């Protein structure tokens, strides 16, 4: 076991949301997803809205049970939330009654006692996220981008080995988002975590990832996996390089491949 | 804070005080003078509407001051005990109903049934069961205070943002932790608003209790003055009761609510 | 149906059955008992009950409640719009409106009896006074909080003052006025009964006290049961009215 431990293994994963009576029909959100994530990877999942990306993430996080198939994290079957997972969601979901530091310490508290070591770790994380000096601020005194950075620090606070990010930058403007991407890349490199990112942004996915997983329309299933051929250190400068645009184009083509078959799209393309 | 107008010009604090306090003071003084003048001019009997000076006379008299001090205390004592018992029990039942689906299902029909009964109509029954005096008053006040607390607690707890709960669950929060660290603090502003209504109802309960089984308090004082057709004294009591209501519902709870908003409300 | 659902219904039914059983067996029902037995209450609710008395009282109370509510509603909306539109008036009257709102309205009952006597008039007055403030305050806040950007927008399109009122301000009032009204509907019933309990010659409050004085507790509890049903119906009607109003009238 110890020899070839994968960070995450999804095998034959399927999820159906049960219906309620006659008014709400059962909905198959995810179908037959197989994916293996190696330690230290940064994998992005891209797909159309409502295709089941968050559902997959929730199954990895142990918030939802798969209807079929299995989820393994570090070789163990996931049956509920696990300590080695840190998560950040679309909405920062910071607790408004706590300041920045105690928001970050929440996972540590939930797992046990808050140690000095944890405090130091959080201080270091905040420093690295450019939030030094804001430790005692409340969330409402921060900008949207800062809140998102706090949420990422919180995800890393209890030193998880697997980082799950569900559209953490969805609500930010384009400029801030770019900055956050560069920051996130640096944090990922410096901490050596394994990360899974869900995003709508093709550029964001290509910029950050070692692999980009493309999902189909609902029920979501993997249509392709693309490996951006860039070294781990990603900078803003990469965004304007032709190779980068080429990879993004490739992703875009694959994502819309299914739709190209529809006549109106084909005409529009011609 | 607002010593700068929208035009950016600095305005002296005195001007600001005049601007804020001017209209209400003008309305108050104007109303009193107008009332005094009209009542005197058209010789309207003090039995119908007492002149402001008559009310003032009553409020100055020693006997009134003595009576009102005691009565306010008696009424407020019943209000506070009733609020503490009814509001507290209401919050607890609201929490129970939110945490246990079974409990919610079983209690819900009863809460709805009681909620739709005009509970004031139970006053005679309370008097029958508990007789006269403090116990009857605070029990009735507690009963009126109970339901707003249940409803507000339940609705505040059941509207806590799902994402917040999911986030904490993903970090491995257990049920108790989820409640203490996420649900309860998120629900505090809603619960406080509910308790504010509870306290207003507790005061109503205490006074109705005093109306129905007169033994003491402002309710009884009102009845006594009304029997002797002492309308000026009646108005004086209402004025004091209004001040009590303001102190309790607006000032006390205003402060509590402000604090709750400051510390707990979503940014 | 799942086990869970069965369990829930089971617990609810068993609890209710136990409660009803206690109600039947625990009170002695004899002289000196302060709780009538369940079967006595049911008998008082049956065809042998004094339905003509119940219904006459209920009609009086409902008339008082609705007449008072109508007065309170109209006055509340009118004063609410007036105060909402003028910042000076609002600043002048607002503290008094708040203070009067903090005064428990039922405390006015004895005064209204002095003014209007024992009949329905004094209850109508009390109900009007009690229902006025929730409607006034919510209307006023609704007017005052109309989004200034919308008014600016309309002004930029050269709307007249009357047009702004009709097309921008009033549609925004439907929801706040209705929430005020909902509170007032409950209050109206409550105030009418309180007025009757204190001194009156007809109505639900009166028969409750008369039954209690004559120690006919079964009838008294029967009236309370009827009040629960009437309260439920009132809540239901309010809910339907809310939906109908929100569907027909322009609102947020
Ligand atoms: N709790 C739920 N109950 C029933 N259906 C759900 C639930 N959560 C999600 N769904 C449905 O499952 C499908 C996938 O949802 P999911 O949130 O995974 O989409 P997504 O890919 O994350 O979308 P987006 O990019 O917009 O966030 C959607 O069609 C949604 O309607
Ligand atoms: Mg999603």
XYZ file of C-alpha atoms and ligand atoms in Angstrom, chain A residues 48-55 57-58 90 166-167 198 200, chain B residues 163, ligand 2:
17
model
C -20.245 23.850 -18.067
C -22.362 25.243 -15.241
C -24.438 22.629 -13.445
C -22.444 19.698 -14.814
C -21.636 18.281 -11.404
C -18.244 19.771 -10.547
C -19.211 20.795 -7.029
C -20.871 17.434 -6.578
C -15.733 17.902 -4.937
C -18.280 17.302 -2.197
C -17.014 29.856 -3.921
C -14.495 25.195 -5.415
C -14.402 28.289 -7.625
C -12.875 23.726 -9.707
C -15.125 28.193 -14.924
C -22.491 26.829 2.602
Mg -20.464 24.564 -8.255
